[in-house]
Tab-separated table of C-alpha atoms in Angstrom:
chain	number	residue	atom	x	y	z
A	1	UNK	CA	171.678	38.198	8.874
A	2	UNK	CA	169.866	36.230	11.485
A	3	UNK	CA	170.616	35.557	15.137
A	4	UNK	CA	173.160	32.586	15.099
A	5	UNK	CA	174.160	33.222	11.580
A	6	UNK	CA	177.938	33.523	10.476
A	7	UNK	CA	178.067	37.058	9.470
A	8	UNK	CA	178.700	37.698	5.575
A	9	UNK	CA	182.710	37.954	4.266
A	10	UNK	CA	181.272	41.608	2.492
A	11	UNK	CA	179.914	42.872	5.690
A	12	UNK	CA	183.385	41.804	7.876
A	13	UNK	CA	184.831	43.288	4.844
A	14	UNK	CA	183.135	46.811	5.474
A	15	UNK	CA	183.210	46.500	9.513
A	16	UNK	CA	187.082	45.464	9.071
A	17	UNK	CA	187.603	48.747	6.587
A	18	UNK	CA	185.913	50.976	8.888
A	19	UNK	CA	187.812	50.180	11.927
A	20	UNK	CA	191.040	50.570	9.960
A	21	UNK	CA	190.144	54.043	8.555
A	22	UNK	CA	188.646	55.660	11.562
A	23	UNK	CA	185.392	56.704	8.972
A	24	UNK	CA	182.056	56.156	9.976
A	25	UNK	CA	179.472	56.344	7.415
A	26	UNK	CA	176.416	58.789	7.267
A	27	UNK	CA	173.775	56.437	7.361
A	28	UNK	CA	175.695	54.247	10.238
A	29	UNK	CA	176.214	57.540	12.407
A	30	UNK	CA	172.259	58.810	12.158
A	31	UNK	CA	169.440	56.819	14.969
A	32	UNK	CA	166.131	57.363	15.632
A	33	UNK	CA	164.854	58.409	19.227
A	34	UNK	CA	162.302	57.318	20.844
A	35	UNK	CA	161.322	58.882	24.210
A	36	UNK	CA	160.523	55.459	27.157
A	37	UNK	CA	158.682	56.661	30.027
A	38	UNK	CA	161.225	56.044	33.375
A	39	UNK	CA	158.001	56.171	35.380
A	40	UNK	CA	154.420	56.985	35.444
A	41	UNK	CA	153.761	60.230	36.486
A	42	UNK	CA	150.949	62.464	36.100
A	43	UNK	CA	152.679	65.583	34.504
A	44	UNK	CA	153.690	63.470	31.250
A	45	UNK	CA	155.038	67.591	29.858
A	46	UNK	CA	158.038	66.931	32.356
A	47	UNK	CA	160.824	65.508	29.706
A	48	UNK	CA	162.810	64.663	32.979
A	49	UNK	CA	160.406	61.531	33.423
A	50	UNK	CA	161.449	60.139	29.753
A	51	UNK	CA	164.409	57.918	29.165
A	52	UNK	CA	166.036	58.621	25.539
A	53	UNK	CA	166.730	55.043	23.707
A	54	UNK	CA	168.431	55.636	20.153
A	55	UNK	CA	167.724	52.823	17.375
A	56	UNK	CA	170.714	52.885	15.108
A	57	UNK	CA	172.237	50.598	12.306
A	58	UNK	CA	172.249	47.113	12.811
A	59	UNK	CA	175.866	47.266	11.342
A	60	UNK	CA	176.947	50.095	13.837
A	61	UNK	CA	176.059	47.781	16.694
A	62	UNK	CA	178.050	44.968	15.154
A	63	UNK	CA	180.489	46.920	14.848
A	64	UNK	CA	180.585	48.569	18.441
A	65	UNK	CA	180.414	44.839	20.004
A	66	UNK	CA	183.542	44.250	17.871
A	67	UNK	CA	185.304	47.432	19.602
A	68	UNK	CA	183.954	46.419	23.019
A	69	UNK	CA	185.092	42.925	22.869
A	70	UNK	CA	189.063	44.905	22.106
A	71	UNK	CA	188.577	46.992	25.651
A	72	UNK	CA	186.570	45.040	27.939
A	73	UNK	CA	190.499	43.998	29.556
A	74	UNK	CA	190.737	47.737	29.921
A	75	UNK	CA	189.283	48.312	32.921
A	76	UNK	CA	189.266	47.664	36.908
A	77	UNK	CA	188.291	43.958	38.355
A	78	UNK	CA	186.451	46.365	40.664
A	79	UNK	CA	184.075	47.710	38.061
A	80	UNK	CA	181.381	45.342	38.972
A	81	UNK	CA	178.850	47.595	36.309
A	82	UNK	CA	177.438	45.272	33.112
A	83	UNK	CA	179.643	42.448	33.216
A	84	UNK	CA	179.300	39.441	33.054
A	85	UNK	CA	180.080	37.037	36.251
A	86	UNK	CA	179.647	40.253	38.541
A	87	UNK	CA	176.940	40.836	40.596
A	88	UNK	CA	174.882	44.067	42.007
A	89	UNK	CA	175.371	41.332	45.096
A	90	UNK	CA	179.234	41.881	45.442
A	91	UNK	CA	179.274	45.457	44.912
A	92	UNK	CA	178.301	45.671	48.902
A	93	UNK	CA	181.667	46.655	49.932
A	94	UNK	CA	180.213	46.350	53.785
A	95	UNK	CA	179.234	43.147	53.036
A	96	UNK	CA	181.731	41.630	55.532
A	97	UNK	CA	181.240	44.311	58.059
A	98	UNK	CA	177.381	43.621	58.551
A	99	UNK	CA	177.970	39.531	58.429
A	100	UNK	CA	180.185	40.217	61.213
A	101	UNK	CA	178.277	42.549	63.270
A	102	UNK	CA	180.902	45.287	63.006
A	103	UNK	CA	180.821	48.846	62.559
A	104	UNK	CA	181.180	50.231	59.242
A	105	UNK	CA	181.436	53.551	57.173
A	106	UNK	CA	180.440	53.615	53.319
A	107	UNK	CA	179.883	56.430	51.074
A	108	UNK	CA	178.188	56.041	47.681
A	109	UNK	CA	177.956	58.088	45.003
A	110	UNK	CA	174.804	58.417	42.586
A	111	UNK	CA	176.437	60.214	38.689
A	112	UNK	CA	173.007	61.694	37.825
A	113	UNK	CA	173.016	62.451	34.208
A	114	UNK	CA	175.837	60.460	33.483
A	115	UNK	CA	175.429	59.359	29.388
A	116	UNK	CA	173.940	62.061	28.660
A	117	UNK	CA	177.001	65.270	29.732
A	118	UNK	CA	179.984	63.150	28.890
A	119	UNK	CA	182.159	64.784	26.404
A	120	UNK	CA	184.092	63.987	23.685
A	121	UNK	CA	187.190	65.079	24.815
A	122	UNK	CA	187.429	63.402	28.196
A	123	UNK	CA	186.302	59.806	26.586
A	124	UNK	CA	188.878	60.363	24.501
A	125	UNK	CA	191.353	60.868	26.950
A	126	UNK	CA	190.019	58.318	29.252
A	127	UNK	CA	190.841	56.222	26.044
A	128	UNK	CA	194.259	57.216	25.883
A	129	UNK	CA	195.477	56.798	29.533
A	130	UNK	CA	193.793	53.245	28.627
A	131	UNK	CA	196.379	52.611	26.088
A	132	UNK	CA	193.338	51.621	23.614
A	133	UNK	CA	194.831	50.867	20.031
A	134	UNK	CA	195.193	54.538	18.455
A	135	UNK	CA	193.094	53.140	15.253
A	136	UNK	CA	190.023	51.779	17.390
A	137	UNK	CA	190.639	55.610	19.407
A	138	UNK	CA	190.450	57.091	16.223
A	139	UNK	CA	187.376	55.240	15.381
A	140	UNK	CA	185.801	55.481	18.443
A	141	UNK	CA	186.303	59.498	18.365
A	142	UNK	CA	184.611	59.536	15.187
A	143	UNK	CA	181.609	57.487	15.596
A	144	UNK	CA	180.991	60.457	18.465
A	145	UNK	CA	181.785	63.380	15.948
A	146	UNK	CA	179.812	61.971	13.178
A	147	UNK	CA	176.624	61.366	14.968
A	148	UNK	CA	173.003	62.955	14.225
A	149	UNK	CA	169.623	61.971	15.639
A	150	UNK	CA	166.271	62.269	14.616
A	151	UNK	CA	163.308	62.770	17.280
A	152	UNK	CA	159.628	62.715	16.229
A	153	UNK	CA	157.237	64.858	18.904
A	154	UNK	CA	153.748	64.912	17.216
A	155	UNK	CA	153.827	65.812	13.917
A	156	UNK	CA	157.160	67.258	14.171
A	157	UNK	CA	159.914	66.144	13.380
A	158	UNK	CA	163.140	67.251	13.988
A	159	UNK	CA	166.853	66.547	13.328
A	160	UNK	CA	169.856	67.184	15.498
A	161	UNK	CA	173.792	66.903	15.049
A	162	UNK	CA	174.403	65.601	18.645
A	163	UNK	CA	177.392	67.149	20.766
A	164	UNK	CA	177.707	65.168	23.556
A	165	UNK	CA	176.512	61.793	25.455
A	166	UNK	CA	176.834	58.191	25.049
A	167	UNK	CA	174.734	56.530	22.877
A	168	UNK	CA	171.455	55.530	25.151
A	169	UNK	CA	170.879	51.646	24.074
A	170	UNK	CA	174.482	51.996	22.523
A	171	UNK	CA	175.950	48.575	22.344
A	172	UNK	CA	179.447	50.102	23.117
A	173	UNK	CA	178.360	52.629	25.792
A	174	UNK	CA	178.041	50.795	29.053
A	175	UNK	CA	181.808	49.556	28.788
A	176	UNK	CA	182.812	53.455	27.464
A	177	UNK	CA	181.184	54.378	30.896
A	178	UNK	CA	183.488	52.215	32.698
A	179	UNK	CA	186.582	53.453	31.325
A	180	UNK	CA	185.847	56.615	32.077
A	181	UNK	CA	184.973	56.310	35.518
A	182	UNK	CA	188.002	53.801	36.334
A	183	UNK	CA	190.584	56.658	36.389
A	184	UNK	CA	188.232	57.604	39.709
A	185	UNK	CA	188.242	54.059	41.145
A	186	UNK	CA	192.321	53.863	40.501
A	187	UNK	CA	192.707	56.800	42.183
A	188	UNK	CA	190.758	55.980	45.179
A	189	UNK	CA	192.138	52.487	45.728
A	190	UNK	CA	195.848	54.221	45.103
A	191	UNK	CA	194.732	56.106	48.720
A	192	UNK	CA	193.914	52.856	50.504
A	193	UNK	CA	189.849	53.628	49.965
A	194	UNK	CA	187.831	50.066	48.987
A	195	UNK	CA	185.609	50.866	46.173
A	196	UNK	CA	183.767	48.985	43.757
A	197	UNK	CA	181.422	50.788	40.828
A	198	UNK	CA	178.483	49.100	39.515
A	199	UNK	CA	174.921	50.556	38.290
A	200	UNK	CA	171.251	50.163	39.920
């Protein structure tokens, strides 16, 4: 299927019968990684300086944009973080304090590791406070259960079942991000605090 293209009836077929039975196959749930420097640094040993990007199945990530188009209405209008129509610009919640010369207190907070220590269980019950559709919950669960990687270093290489994490390069993982911090924004703006989330 090309760019542009309609997709097939068979393959909306097989995305439509996967969403509906929660079941993600084998072959959809395995990726490749491949290690992208962050930075260049002399101690190139340091796996901290390496950003983890997983190539999966081009049907997955159909299949994923399908799910996020279904929960994008989930979340905040203050979760300014990959959307479309929101700027890193706005996110400047001092913005009118500094145009107007005034005197202003922000704190901001930096989530280091952030896709990669998110479990299961609390996107899953970030999911369910969202009132997500139980069968794209139940498929969402499972595309996190089912997954295994495989990592080449060398002439090794080695496969993993992962536990935990997004998807790095996931199509559905930025928005699963932003669920799961809104429950944080909500709470905050609930207490009078102006807050806004977005990613540098």
């Amino acid at each position: 299927m090309l760019v542009g293209e309609e997709p097939s009836p068979f393959l909306l077929k097989i995305i439509r019968s996967s969403l509906a039975s929660g079941h993600i196959p084998s072959l959809w749930a395995w990726s490749k990684i491949i290690f992208i420097p962050k930075q260049v640094k002399k101690d190139n040993t340091d796996p901290e300086v390496y950003r983890l990007i997983s190539l999966t199945s081009f049907i997955l990530n159909a299949t994923e944009k399908v799910v996020d188009t279904l929960k994008r209405n989930r979340i905040s209008s203050k979760q300014h973080a990959y959307r479309i129509g929101k700027s890193t610009e706005l996110t400047f919640v001092l913005q009118h304090t500094v145009q107007n010369n005034e005197i202003g207190i922000g704190a901001f907070l930096d989530t280091e590791g952030a896709f990669d220590n998110t479990t299961q269980e609390a996107l899953c019950d970030a999911l369910r406070r969202k009132n997500v559709e139980p069968t794209i919950c139940n498929w969402t669960e499972s595309m996190f259960a089912s997954r295994s990687a495989e990592i080449k270093v060398g002439d090794r290489t080695i496969a993993v079942d992962t536990t935990k994490g997004y998807i790095q390069g996931g199509a559905l993982s930025l928005l699963l991000w932003s669920i799961l911090v809104d429950k944080m924004l909500i709470e905050l703006m609930s207490n009078g605090i102006t807050c806004q989330d977005s990613a540098f």
